[in-house]
mmCIF file of C-alpha atoms and ligand atoms in Angstrom:
data_model
loop_
_atom_site.group_PDB
_atom_site.id
_atom_site.type_symbol
_atom_site.label_atom_id
_atom_site.label_comp_id
_atom_site.label_asym_id
_atom_site.label_seq_id
_atom_site.Cartn_x
_atom_site.Cartn_y
_atom_site.Cartn_z
ATOM 1 C CA UNK A 1 0.000 0.000 0.000
ATOM 2 C CA UNK A 2 1.385 3.416 -0.837
ATOM 3 C CA UNK A 3 0.995 6.301 1.536
ATOM 4 C CA UNK A 4 0.688 9.864 0.470
ATOM 5 C CA UNK A 5 2.762 12.229 2.554
ATOM 6 C CA UNK A 6 1.348 15.113 0.558
ATOM 7 C CA UNK A 7 -0.712 16.149 3.555
ATOM 8 C CA UNK A 8 1.011 18.710 5.749
ATOM 9 C CA UNK A 9 0.181 19.770 9.287
ATOM 10 C CA UNK A 10 1.360 23.361 9.765
ATOM 11 C CA UNK A 11 2.063 24.389 13.343
ATOM 12 C CA UNK A 12 1.280 27.775 14.860
ATOM 13 C CA UNK A 13 4.252 30.065 15.484
ATOM 14 C CA UNK A 14 6.205 29.012 18.587
ATOM 15 C CA UNK A 15 4.506 25.626 18.790
ATOM 16 C CA UNK A 16 7.443 23.645 17.408
ATOM 17 C CA UNK A 17 9.403 23.601 20.682
ATOM 18 C CA UNK A 18 8.336 20.204 21.960
ATOM 19 C CA UNK A 19 8.893 18.563 18.576
ATOM 20 C CA UNK A 20 12.379 20.019 18.395
ATOM 21 C CA UNK A 21 12.983 18.229 21.693
ATOM 22 C CA UNK A 22 11.701 15.012 20.064
ATOM 23 C CA UNK A 23 8.518 14.820 22.051
ATOM 24 C CA UNK A 24 6.336 12.697 19.745
ATOM 25 C CA UNK A 25 2.899 14.342 20.101
ATOM 26 C CA UNK A 26 1.231 17.265 18.312
ATOM 27 C CA UNK A 27 -1.876 18.543 20.110
ATOM 28 C CA UNK A 28 -4.769 19.955 18.117
ATOM 29 C CA UNK A 29 -4.296 23.392 19.694
ATOM 30 C CA UNK A 30 -0.786 23.674 18.214
ATOM 31 C CA UNK A 31 -2.019 23.335 14.641
ATOM 32 C CA UNK A 32 -2.570 26.383 12.420
ATOM 33 C CA UNK A 33 -3.903 24.490 9.404
ATOM 34 C CA UNK A 34 -3.792 21.197 7.538
ATOM 35 C CA UNK A 35 -3.179 21.066 3.808
ATOM 36 C CA UNK A 36 -4.302 17.993 1.862
ATOM 37 C CA UNK A 37 -7.009 15.641 3.105
ATOM 38 C CA UNK A 38 -5.385 13.018 5.313
ATOM 39 C CA UNK A 39 -7.520 10.133 6.550
ATOM 40 C CA UNK A 40 -7.248 8.629 10.002
ATOM 41 C CA UNK A 41 -3.820 7.023 10.376
ATOM 42 C CA UNK A 42 -2.352 8.493 7.186
ATOM 43 C CA UNK A 43 1.198 9.777 7.314
ATOM 44 C CA UNK A 44 1.533 13.554 7.394
ATOM 45 C CA UNK A 45 4.504 15.885 7.376
ATOM 46 C CA UNK A 46 4.611 18.187 10.392
ATOM 47 C CA UNK A 47 5.897 21.639 9.472
ATOM 48 C CA UNK A 48 6.999 24.508 11.716
ATOM 49 C CA UNK A 49 5.508 27.969 11.141
ATOM 50 C CA UNK A 50 8.791 28.893 9.426
ATOM 51 C CA UNK A 51 8.212 26.191 6.782
ATOM 52 C CA UNK A 52 10.854 23.787 8.110
ATOM 53 C CA UNK A 53 9.665 20.148 8.184
ATOM 54 C CA UNK A 54 10.051 18.608 11.644
ATOM 55 C CA UNK A 55 9.088 15.003 11.051
ATOM 56 C CA UNK A 56 6.470 12.513 9.904
ATOM 57 C CA UNK A 57 3.588 11.251 11.947
ATOM 58 C CA UNK A 58 0.235 9.505 11.920
ATOM 59 C CA UNK A 59 -2.789 11.762 11.620
ATOM 60 C CA UNK A 60 -5.635 11.225 14.043
ATOM 61 C CA UNK A 61 -8.520 13.569 13.177
ATOM 62 C CA UNK A 62 -10.640 12.675 16.230
ATOM 63 C CA UNK A 63 -8.020 12.866 18.959
ATOM 64 C CA UNK A 64 -6.694 15.842 20.904
ATOM 65 C CA UNK A 65 -3.317 14.260 20.136
ATOM 66 C CA UNK A 66 -3.758 15.036 16.443
ATOM 67 C CA UNK A 67 -0.408 13.664 15.225
ATOM 68 C CA UNK A 68 1.891 11.019 16.740
ATOM 69 C CA UNK A 69 5.355 11.178 15.266
ATOM 70 C CA UNK A 70 6.882 8.112 13.632
ATOM 71 C CA UNK A 71 10.169 9.883 12.976
ATOM 72 C CA UNK A 72 11.872 13.254 13.264
ATOM 73 C CA UNK A 73 13.596 12.659 9.917
ATOM 74 C CA UNK A 74 11.258 14.191 7.326
ATOM 75 C CA UNK A 75 12.997 12.236 4.528
ATOM 76 C CA UNK A 76 12.188 8.823 5.987
ATOM 77 C CA UNK A 77 9.691 6.599 4.176
ATOM 78 C CA UNK A 78 6.917 5.303 6.471
ATOM 79 C CA UNK A 79 6.159 1.867 5.080
ATOM 80 C CA UNK A 80 6.217 -1.824 5.975
ATOM 81 C CA UNK A 81 10.037 -1.805 6.081
ATOM 82 C CA UNK A 82 10.143 1.128 8.478
ATOM 83 C CA UNK A 83 7.715 -0.613 10.824
ATOM 84 C CA UNK A 84 9.466 -3.981 10.553
ATOM 85 C CA UNK A 85 12.765 -2.322 11.512
ATOM 86 C CA UNK A 86 11.215 -0.612 14.536
ATOM 87 C CA UNK A 87 9.512 -3.837 15.641
ATOM 88 C CA UNK A 88 12.671 -5.923 15.177
ATOM 89 C CA UNK A 89 14.768 -3.384 17.094
ATOM 90 C CA UNK A 90 12.368 -3.325 20.043
ATOM 91 C CA UNK A 91 12.133 -7.117 20.136
ATOM 92 C CA UNK A 92 15.925 -7.531 19.959
ATOM 93 C CA UNK A 93 16.410 -5.064 22.822
ATOM 94 C CA UNK A 94 14.508 -7.379 25.190
ATOM 95 C CA UNK A 95 17.109 -10.116 24.712
ATOM 96 C CA UNK A 96 16.585 -13.784 23.990
ATOM 97 C CA UNK A 97 13.928 -15.768 25.860
ATOM 98 C CA UNK A 98 15.246 -17.145 29.134
ATOM 99 C CA UNK A 99 15.603 -20.866 29.654
ATOM 100 C CA UNK A 100 13.504 -22.590 32.255
ATOM 101 C CA UNK A 101 9.954 -21.942 31.207
ATOM 102 C CA UNK A 102 7.677 -19.816 29.089
ATOM 103 C CA UNK A 103 9.108 -16.322 28.986
ATOM 104 C CA UNK A 104 6.952 -13.232 29.408
ATOM 105 C CA UNK A 105 8.022 -9.720 28.495
ATOM 106 C CA UNK A 106 6.653 -6.477 27.087
ATOM 107 C CA UNK A 107 8.189 -6.398 23.624
ATOM 108 C CA UNK A 108 6.759 -3.137 22.318
ATOM 109 C CA UNK A 109 6.183 -0.231 24.675
ATOM 110 C CA UNK A 110 4.421 2.221 22.365
ATOM 111 C CA UNK A 111 5.955 5.715 22.015
ATOM 112 C CA UNK A 112 8.958 4.567 24.056
ATOM 113 C CA UNK A 113 9.879 2.120 21.284
ATOM 114 C CA UNK A 114 9.079 4.527 18.461
ATOM 115 C CA UNK A 115 5.732 2.839 17.769
ATOM 116 C CA UNK A 116 3.074 5.225 19.114
ATOM 117 C CA UNK A 117 -0.037 3.556 20.477
ATOM 118 C CA UNK A 118 1.254 -0.017 20.104
ATOM 119 C CA UNK A 119 1.622 -2.322 23.098
ATOM 120 C CA UNK A 120 2.757 -5.909 22.580
ATOM 121 C CA UNK A 121 3.301 -8.419 25.362
ATOM 122 C CA UNK A 122 4.778 -11.872 24.911
ATOM 123 C CA UNK A 123 3.434 -14.738 27.011
ATOM 124 C CA UNK A 124 5.347 -17.895 26.155
ATOM 125 C CA UNK A 125 4.823 -18.538 22.436
ATOM 126 C CA UNK A 126 1.863 -16.182 22.186
ATOM 127 C CA UNK A 127 1.771 -12.465 21.527
ATOM 128 C CA UNK A 128 -0.961 -10.145 22.742
ATOM 129 C CA UNK A 129 -1.284 -6.729 21.104
ATOM 130 C CA UNK A 130 -3.164 -3.567 21.968
ATOM 131 C CA UNK A 131 -3.586 -1.141 19.105
ATOM 132 C CA UNK A 132 -4.477 2.149 20.728
ATOM 133 C CA UNK A 133 -3.903 4.863 18.120
ATOM 134 C CA UNK A 134 -4.882 5.642 14.540
ATOM 135 C CA UNK A 135 -1.377 5.208 13.107
ATOM 136 C CA UNK A 136 -0.811 1.624 14.206
ATOM 137 C CA UNK A 137 -4.433 0.846 13.327
ATOM 138 C CA UNK A 138 -3.690 1.962 9.750
ATOM 139 C CA UNK A 139 -0.637 -0.335 9.605
ATOM 140 C CA UNK A 140 -1.936 -3.212 11.712
ATOM 141 C CA UNK A 141 -1.463 -6.029 9.202
ATOM 142 C CA UNK A 142 2.106 -4.946 8.405
ATOM 143 C CA UNK A 143 2.766 -4.767 12.152
ATOM 144 C CA UNK A 144 1.361 -8.279 12.672
ATOM 145 C CA UNK A 145 3.650 -9.628 9.934
ATOM 146 C CA UNK A 146 6.641 -7.926 11.527
ATOM 147 C CA UNK A 147 5.811 -9.167 15.032
ATOM 148 C CA UNK A 148 5.506 -12.796 14.009
ATOM 149 C CA UNK A 149 8.671 -12.602 11.913
ATOM 150 C CA UNK A 150 10.732 -10.933 14.656
ATOM 151 C CA UNK A 151 9.649 -13.242 17.480
ATOM 152 C CA UNK A 152 8.935 -16.636 15.922
ATOM 153 C CA UNK A 153 5.838 -16.779 18.140
ATOM 154 C CA UNK A 154 3.063 -19.130 17.047
ATOM 155 C CA UNK A 155 0.058 -16.893 17.600
ATOM 156 C CA UNK A 156 -1.117 -13.322 17.969
ATOM 157 C CA UNK A 157 -4.156 -12.275 19.980
ATOM 158 C CA UNK A 158 -5.632 -8.775 19.919
ATOM 159 C CA UNK A 159 -6.862 -6.911 23.003
ATOM 160 C CA UNK A 160 -7.730 -3.553 21.473
ATOM 161 C CA UNK A 161 -10.623 -3.264 23.906
ATOM 162 C CA UNK A 162 -9.356 -0.218 25.790
ATOM 163 C CA UNK A 163 -11.535 2.887 25.980
ATOM 164 C CA UNK A 164 -8.687 5.141 24.814
ATOM 165 C CA UNK A 165 -9.449 3.886 21.302
ATOM 166 C CA UNK A 166 -12.715 5.799 21.396
ATOM 167 C CA UNK A 167 -10.745 9.050 21.698
ATOM 168 C CA UNK A 168 -9.018 8.074 18.452
ATOM 169 C CA UNK A 169 -12.364 7.521 16.752
ATOM 170 C CA UNK A 170 -11.717 3.753 16.729
ATOM 171 C CA UNK A 171 -14.121 1.122 18.011
ATOM 172 C CA UNK A 172 -13.029 -1.457 20.578
ATOM 173 C CA UNK A 173 -12.076 -4.905 19.342
ATOM 174 C CA UNK A 174 -10.577 -8.102 20.739
ATOM 175 C CA UNK A 175 -10.046 -11.690 19.675
ATOM 176 C CA UNK A 176 -7.759 -14.156 17.949
ATOM 177 C CA UNK A 177 -5.805 -12.418 15.211
ATOM 178 C CA UNK A 178 -3.065 -14.556 13.621
ATOM 179 C CA UNK A 179 -1.607 -18.067 13.783
ATOM 180 C CA UNK A 180 -2.412 -20.523 16.549
ATOM 181 C CA UNK A 181 -5.250 -19.459 18.818
ATOM 182 C CA UNK A 182 -4.121 -18.798 22.397
ATOM 183 C CA UNK A 183 -5.351 -21.302 25.007
ATOM 184 C CA UNK A 184 -7.851 -20.082 27.624
ATOM 185 C CA UNK A 185 -4.967 -19.680 30.020
ATOM 186 C CA UNK A 186 -1.335 -19.237 28.988
ATOM 187 C CA UNK A 187 1.259 -20.364 31.510
ATOM 188 C CA UNK A 188 4.295 -18.170 32.045
ATOM 189 C CA UNK A 189 7.306 -18.296 34.338
ATOM 190 C CA UNK A 190 8.243 -15.223 36.365
ATOM 191 C CA UNK A 191 11.053 -15.111 38.929
ATOM 192 C CA UNK A 192 10.727 -18.898 39.148
ATOM 193 C CA UNK A 193 6.946 -18.853 39.727
ATOM 194 C CA UNK A 194 4.441 -20.537 37.448
ATOM 195 C CA UNK A 195 1.605 -18.141 36.618
ATOM 196 C CA UNK A 196 -1.533 -18.512 34.518
ATOM 197 C CA UNK A 197 -2.493 -15.569 32.338
ATOM 198 C CA UNK A 198 -5.969 -15.045 30.938
ATOM 199 C CA UNK A 199 -5.124 -13.249 27.710
ATOM 200 C CA UNK A 200 -8.777 -13.133 26.560
ATOM 201 C CA UNK A 201 -10.565 -11.796 29.644
ATOM 202 C CA UNK A 202 -7.780 -10.588 31.948
ATOM 203 C CA UNK A 203 -6.966 -6.919 32.488
ATOM 204 C CA UNK A 204 -5.078 -5.120 29.678
ATOM 205 C CA UNK A 205 -3.206 -7.882 27.829
ATOM 206 C CA UNK A 206 -3.771 -10.317 30.705
ATOM 207 C CA UNK A 207 -0.994 -9.586 33.180
ATOM 208 C CA UNK A 208 0.858 -6.627 34.742
ATOM 209 C CA UNK A 209 4.334 -7.309 33.417
ATOM 210 C CA UNK A 210 5.494 -3.852 34.541
ATOM 211 C CA UNK A 211 5.729 -5.102 38.143
ATOM 212 C CA UNK A 212 8.095 -8.030 37.484
ATOM 213 C CA UNK A 213 11.131 -6.441 39.160
ATOM 214 C CA UNK A 214 9.103 -5.157 42.094
ATOM 215 C CA UNK A 215 7.535 -8.567 42.648
ATOM 216 C CA UNK A 216 11.071 -9.989 42.873
ATOM 217 C CA UNK A 217 11.925 -7.227 45.346
ATOM 218 C CA UNK A 218 8.947 -8.148 47.515
ATOM 219 C CA UNK A 219 10.073 -11.800 47.491
ATOM 220 C CA UNK A 220 13.330 -10.601 49.015
ATOM 221 C CA UNK A 221 11.543 -8.662 51.775
ATOM 222 C CA UNK A 222 8.918 -11.203 52.752
ATOM 223 C CA UNK A 223 10.676 -13.916 54.743
ATOM 224 C CA UNK A 224 8.680 -14.865 57.823
ATOM 225 C CA UNK A 225 6.198 -12.028 57.338
ATOM 226 C CA UNK A 226 2.435 -11.987 57.260
ATOM 227 C CA UNK A 227 1.624 -10.269 53.982
ATOM 228 C CA UNK A 228 -1.367 -8.382 52.621
ATOM 229 C CA UNK A 229 -1.404 -8.285 48.819
ATOM 230 C CA UNK A 230 -3.856 -5.429 48.422
ATOM 231 C CA UNK A 231 -5.229 -4.937 44.883
ATOM 232 C CA UNK A 232 -3.789 -8.383 44.336
ATOM 233 C CA UNK A 233 -5.258 -9.251 40.889
ATOM 234 C CA UNK A 234 -4.142 -12.830 40.077
ATOM 235 C CA UNK A 235 -1.838 -13.078 43.071
ATOM 236 C CA UNK A 236 1.538 -11.939 41.662
ATOM 237 C CA UNK A 237 2.923 -10.034 44.666
ATOM 238 C CA UNK A 238 1.493 -12.430 47.243
ATOM 239 C CA UNK A 239 2.846 -15.502 45.479
ATOM 240 C CA UNK A 240 6.243 -13.823 45.174
ATOM 241 C CA UNK A 241 6.117 -13.187 48.918
ATOM 242 C CA UNK A 242 5.305 -16.857 49.563
ATOM 243 C CA UNK A 243 8.211 -17.884 47.325
ATOM 244 C CA UNK A 244 10.365 -15.578 49.454
ATOM 245 C CA UNK A 245 9.337 -17.372 52.637
ATOM 246 C CA UNK A 246 6.343 -15.334 53.810
ATOM 247 C CA UNK A 247 4.392 -16.986 56.617
ATOM 248 C CA UNK A 248 1.072 -16.134 54.991
ATOM 249 C CA UNK A 249 -0.308 -14.028 52.135
ATOM 250 C CA UNK A 250 -3.802 -12.560 51.845
ATOM 251 C CA UNK A 251 -4.808 -11.523 48.334
ATOM 252 C CA UNK A 252 -7.423 -8.769 48.473
ATOM 253 C CA UNK A 253 -9.215 -7.675 45.316
ATOM 254 C CA UNK A 254 -12.691 -6.581 44.265
ATOM 255 C CA UNK A 255 -12.631 -8.888 41.232
ATOM 256 C CA UNK A 256 -13.836 -12.455 41.763
ATOM 257 C CA UNK A 257 -12.427 -13.846 38.493
ATOM 258 C CA UNK A 258 -8.996 -12.364 39.290
ATOM 259 C CA UNK A 259 -8.987 -14.018 42.707
ATOM 260 C CA UNK A 260 -10.120 -17.328 41.201
ATOM 261 C CA UNK A 261 -6.954 -17.226 39.123
ATOM 262 C CA UNK A 262 -4.911 -16.257 42.192
ATOM 263 C CA UNK A 263 -6.221 -19.472 43.802
ATOM 264 C CA UNK A 264 -5.206 -21.550 40.802
ATOM 265 C CA UNK A 265 -1.802 -19.894 40.715
ATOM 266 C CA UNK A 266 -1.289 -20.735 44.380
ATOM 267 C CA UNK A 267 -2.130 -24.371 43.756
ATOM 268 C CA UNK A 268 0.015 -24.533 40.629
ATOM 269 C CA UNK A 269 3.076 -23.577 42.655
ATOM 270 C CA UNK A 270 2.352 -26.143 45.338
ATOM 271 C CA UNK A 271 2.184 -23.696 48.246
ATOM 272 C CA UNK A 272 0.554 -25.173 51.343
ATOM 273 C CA UNK A 273 -3.122 -24.174 51.197
ATOM 274 C CA UNK A 274 -2.916 -22.840 54.735
ATOM 275 C CA UNK A 275 -0.369 -20.217 53.641
ATOM 276 C CA UNK A 276 -2.679 -18.071 51.549
ATOM 277 C CA UNK A 277 -6.239 -16.804 51.437
ATOM 278 C CA UNK A 278 -8.322 -14.661 49.102
ATOM 279 C CA UNK A 279 -10.678 -11.883 50.149
ATOM 280 C CA UNK A 280 -13.096 -10.419 47.623
ATOM 281 C CA UNK A 281 -13.924 -6.909 48.817
ATOM 282 C CA UNK A 282 -13.517 -3.211 48.233
ATOM 283 C CA UNK A 283 -10.059 -2.399 49.598
ATOM 284 C CA UNK A 284 -11.044 0.964 51.095
ATOM 285 C CA UNK A 285 -13.877 -0.566 53.133
ATOM 286 C CA UNK A 286 -12.011 -3.753 54.068
ATOM 287 C CA UNK A 287 -8.912 -2.000 55.388
ATOM 288 C CA UNK A 288 -11.087 0.244 57.563
ATOM 289 C CA UNK A 289 -12.967 -2.760 58.879
ATOM 290 C CA UNK A 290 -9.745 -4.630 59.661
ATOM 291 C CA UNK A 291 -8.422 -1.606 61.538
ATOM 292 C CA UNK A 292 -11.568 -1.530 63.687
ATOM 293 C CA UNK A 293 -11.157 -5.254 64.343
ATOM 294 C CA UNK A 294 -7.479 -4.822 65.272
ATOM 295 C CA UNK A 295 -6.124 -6.986 62.450
ATOM 296 C CA UNK A 296 -2.441 -6.412 61.569
ATOM 297 C CA UNK A 297 0.184 -7.407 58.979
ATOM 298 C CA UNK A 298 3.993 -7.277 58.632
ATOM 299 C CA UNK A 299 4.136 -6.339 54.954
ATOM 300 C CA UNK A 300 1.472 -4.661 52.839
ATOM 301 C CA UNK A 301 1.679 -4.238 49.074
ATOM 302 C CA UNK A 302 -0.613 -1.542 47.701
ATOM 303 C CA UNK A 303 -0.876 -1.671 43.920
ATOM 304 C CA UNK A 304 -4.138 0.084 43.086
ATOM 305 C CA UNK A 305 -5.516 0.803 39.622
ATOM 306 C CA UNK A 306 -4.919 4.215 38.077
ATOM 307 C CA UNK A 307 -6.740 6.779 40.271
ATOM 308 C CA UNK A 308 -5.812 9.773 38.052
ATOM 309 C CA UNK A 309 -7.245 9.296 34.558
ATOM 310 C CA UNK A 310 -7.043 12.969 33.545
ATOM 311 C CA UNK A 311 -5.759 16.253 34.938
ATOM 312 C CA UNK A 312 -9.117 17.225 36.366
ATOM 313 C CA UNK A 313 -9.098 13.996 38.391
ATOM 314 C CA UNK A 314 -5.764 14.805 40.051
ATOM 315 C CA UNK A 315 -7.144 16.195 43.355
ATOM 316 C CA UNK A 316 -9.608 13.335 43.754
ATOM 317 C CA UNK A 317 -6.949 10.785 42.819
ATOM 318 C CA UNK A 318 -4.524 12.253 45.377
ATOM 319 C CA UNK A 319 -7.171 11.910 48.067
ATOM 320 C CA UNK A 320 -7.651 8.265 47.061
ATOM 321 C CA UNK A 321 -3.915 7.531 47.312
ATOM 322 C CA UNK A 322 -3.676 9.293 50.654
ATOM 323 C CA UNK A 323 -6.657 7.450 52.099
ATOM 324 C CA UNK A 324 -5.605 3.960 51.040
ATOM 325 C CA UNK A 325 -2.011 4.508 52.211
ATOM 326 C CA UNK A 326 -3.229 5.833 55.554
ATOM 327 C CA UNK A 327 -5.505 2.820 56.010
ATOM 328 C CA UNK A 328 -2.670 0.440 55.154
ATOM 329 C CA UNK A 329 -0.228 2.132 57.537
ATOM 330 C CA UNK A 330 -2.703 1.722 60.383
ATOM 331 C CA UNK A 331 -2.625 -2.053 59.844
ATOM 332 C CA UNK A 332 1.159 -2.462 60.000
ATOM 333 C CA UNK A 333 2.901 -3.868 63.046
ATOM 334 C CA UNK A 334 6.009 -1.997 64.295
ATOM 335 C CA UNK A 335 8.874 -2.718 61.905
ATOM 336 C CA UNK A 336 6.361 -3.550 59.175
ATOM 337 C CA UNK A 337 6.892 -2.687 55.520
ATOM 338 C CA UNK A 338 4.642 -0.789 53.137
ATOM 339 C CA UNK A 339 5.370 -1.321 49.439
ATOM 340 C CA UNK A 340 3.147 1.233 47.755
ATOM 341 C CA UNK A 341 2.641 2.092 44.088
ATOM 342 C CA UNK A 342 0.972 4.565 41.797
ATOM 343 C CA UNK A 343 0.560 3.822 38.101
ATOM 344 C CA UNK A 344 -1.002 7.254 37.411
ATOM 345 C CA UNK A 345 1.301 8.923 34.913
ATOM 346 C CA UNK A 346 -0.168 12.334 35.745
ATOM 347 C CA UNK A 347 0.875 11.993 39.393
ATOM 348 C CA UNK A 348 4.561 12.834 39.610
ATOM 349 C CA UNK A 349 6.922 10.841 41.801
ATOM 350 C CA UNK A 350 7.632 13.739 44.180
ATOM 351 C CA UNK A 351 3.952 14.396 44.768
ATOM 352 C CA UNK A 352 3.301 10.698 45.340
ATOM 353 C CA UNK A 353 6.043 10.640 47.964
ATOM 354 C CA UNK A 354 4.498 13.690 49.675
ATOM 355 C CA UNK A 355 1.098 11.994 49.698
ATOM 356 C CA UNK A 356 2.529 8.913 51.395
ATOM 357 C CA UNK A 357 4.347 11.159 53.906
ATOM 358 C CA UNK A 358 1.057 12.937 54.680
ATOM 359 C CA UNK A 359 -0.714 9.611 55.022
ATOM 360 C CA UNK A 360 1.883 8.559 57.622
ATOM 361 C CA UNK A 361 1.359 11.797 59.572
ATOM 362 C CA UNK A 362 -2.405 11.307 59.600
ATOM 363 C CA UNK A 363 -2.007 7.669 60.596
ATOM 364 C CA UNK A 364 0.311 8.771 63.391
ATOM 365 C CA UNK A 365 3.107 6.464 62.188
ATOM 366 C CA UNK A 366 6.795 7.361 61.839
ATOM 367 C CA UNK A 367 7.784 6.215 58.366
ATOM 368 C CA UNK A 368 11.193 5.662 56.760
ATOM 369 C CA UNK A 369 11.725 5.570 53.007
ATOM 370 C CA UNK A 370 13.860 2.505 52.286
ATOM 371 C CA UNK A 371 13.836 2.307 48.492
ATOM 372 C CA UNK A 372 12.229 3.610 45.309
ATOM 373 C CA UNK A 373 10.834 1.270 42.658
ATOM 374 C CA UNK A 374 9.693 1.642 39.056
ATOM 375 C CA UNK A 375 8.570 -0.237 36.011
ATOM 376 C CA UNK A 376 10.552 -3.294 34.895
ATOM 377 C CA UNK A 377 13.299 -2.930 32.277
ATOM 378 C CA UNK A 378 11.141 -4.274 29.449
ATOM 379 C CA UNK A 379 9.114 -1.038 29.858
ATOM 380 C CA UNK A 380 11.789 1.443 28.756
ATOM 381 C CA UNK A 381 11.057 5.164 28.864
ATOM 382 C CA UNK A 382 11.949 7.351 25.904
ATOM 383 C CA UNK A 383 13.930 10.179 27.481
ATOM 384 C CA UNK A 384 12.176 12.793 25.351
ATOM 385 C CA UNK A 385 8.792 11.403 26.467
ATOM 386 C CA UNK A 386 8.554 11.681 30.259
ATOM 387 C CA UNK A 387 4.938 10.442 30.080
ATOM 388 C CA UNK A 388 6.483 7.005 29.523
ATOM 389 C CA UNK A 389 7.535 6.807 33.201
ATOM 390 C CA UNK A 390 4.165 6.192 34.811
ATOM 391 C CA UNK A 391 4.854 3.613 37.514
ATOM 392 C CA UNK A 392 6.470 4.587 40.783
ATOM 393 C CA UNK A 393 6.780 2.678 44.006
ATOM 394 C CA UNK A 394 8.114 3.277 47.502
ATOM 395 C CA UNK A 395 9.374 0.745 50.006
ATOM 396 C CA UNK A 396 8.753 2.180 53.467
ATOM 397 C CA UNK A 397 9.244 0.927 57.013
ATOM 398 C CA UNK A 398 7.075 1.930 59.941
ATOM 399 C CA UNK A 399 8.583 2.259 63.387
HETATM 400 N N1 LIG B 401 -0.692 -6.122 41.826
HETATM 401 C C1 LIG B 401 -1.259 -6.757 40.671
HETATM 402 C C2 LIG B 401 -1.921 -5.782 39.724
HETATM 403 C C3 LIG B 401 -2.992 -4.927 40.361
HETATM 404 S S1 LIG B 401 -4.038 -4.145 39.215
HETATM 405 C C4 LIG B 401 -0.191 -7.603 39.980
HETATM 406 O O1 LIG B 401 1.000 -7.495 40.329
HETATM 407 O O2 LIG B 401 -0.536 -8.376 39.088
HETATM 408 C C5 LIG B 401 -5.237 -3.417 40.237
HETATM 409 C C6 LIG B 401 -6.235 -4.388 40.855
HETATM 410 O O3 LIG B 401 -7.076 -3.638 41.717
HETATM 411 C C7 LIG B 401 -7.168 -5.086 39.876
HETATM 412 O O4 LIG B 401 -7.048 -6.475 40.039
HETATM 413 C C8 LIG B 401 -8.584 -4.619 40.265
HETATM 414 O O5 LIG B 401 -9.536 -5.669 40.184
HETATM 415 C C9 LIG B 401 -8.377 -4.211 41.700
HETATM 416 N N2 LIG B 401 -9.299 -3.184 42.230
HETATM 417 C C10 LIG B 401 -9.736 -2.068 41.636
HETATM 418 N N3 LIG B 401 -10.478 -1.332 42.491
HETATM 419 C C11 LIG B 401 -10.503 -2.015 43.667
HETATM 420 C C12 LIG B 401 -11.085 -1.760 44.952
HETATM 421 N N4 LIG B 401 -11.772 -0.661 45.189
HETATM 422 N N5 LIG B 401 -10.880 -2.665 45.925
HETATM 423 C C13 LIG B 401 -10.158 -3.785 45.696
HETATM 424 N N6 LIG B 401 -9.578 -4.066 44.512
HETATM 425 C C14 LIG B 401 -9.750 -3.192 43.510
#
């Protein structure tokens, strides 16, 4: 398929600064006019007000992010070869699959790998893709070819069922896409644990690969401790704690199907059934109730969903983080550890740390910061795209 780059997006004067710093987004408000008639996903040239071309990107007529840049070289050709090179480079950067069980990694991390809007996770021999922007939607078949060629995986499943697609004027879609259909549950190996991933119905692509390094960290902190895995999903942090010698792990989540998988994961790894339990409840209410009942833990992991979806939700989201951290701190025994996360990209690391400090004050607990955590190394952050660093975690000790 040939692509016309005849369409040009002309920026308003002074609105070329972020592009000159290789930030890959053009917002609608920065655009003076568009010449040509680009369709959704078509390649356009982005031009400064002085007539200097700044790069090539995918046009998205329905989104506030009107253009996502493929390249800052205006002479590049955006075609199947360009995409195959970007895909192959990202895949190669994750290294070769580890021995000792089905390997799971994020292979394509969207803008951070030069492929705006494209997320691809590998679970064993199966790939799961989320196509979240108009540009990769336009090139999806070429991308599928490149993914299968670069990885040698047997199948590709699509989970483009995220609401962000609606902002791009794209409908949601999910299902088997290429090659061998994925089984109901795909088994992976992480830090020596066997884990089942529901790539069809699970959250996102099925599993939160971004927490791999932090789950290993928790394994190293857990020996002998009674652990609360709050917002536990399919058990990842709690099972890691058990592998690290925890006395007991409680997985708390509001999702029944997620906890059912946490149960199966516990059994799969042969942990004594007396060492873990699952509680299906709202975390905010349950932690309050436990405090009233005098229940305590030695290590609490707090890994809530994104509380800040947009800038206007920042104050409300901050209150949510403060409340849940305060409730957790009240449940910790002296010397206990809080491992607390925020995956809200709009909440900066410094502010998150302040919120946790405030939560400790309100809980009346003296708190030490022991370590800072972030997303695993298969989730690289493009340095010119700070939005890519969304996950932050703190390891804290109460006295
Ligand atoms: N820690 C997990 C990922 C957590 S994702 C891992 O390492 O795999 C966030 C989880 O919070 C989801 O499983 C979701 O079902 C759960 N959740 C969302 N709101 C909740 C609430 N109010 N109370 C309890 N769990 C909630």
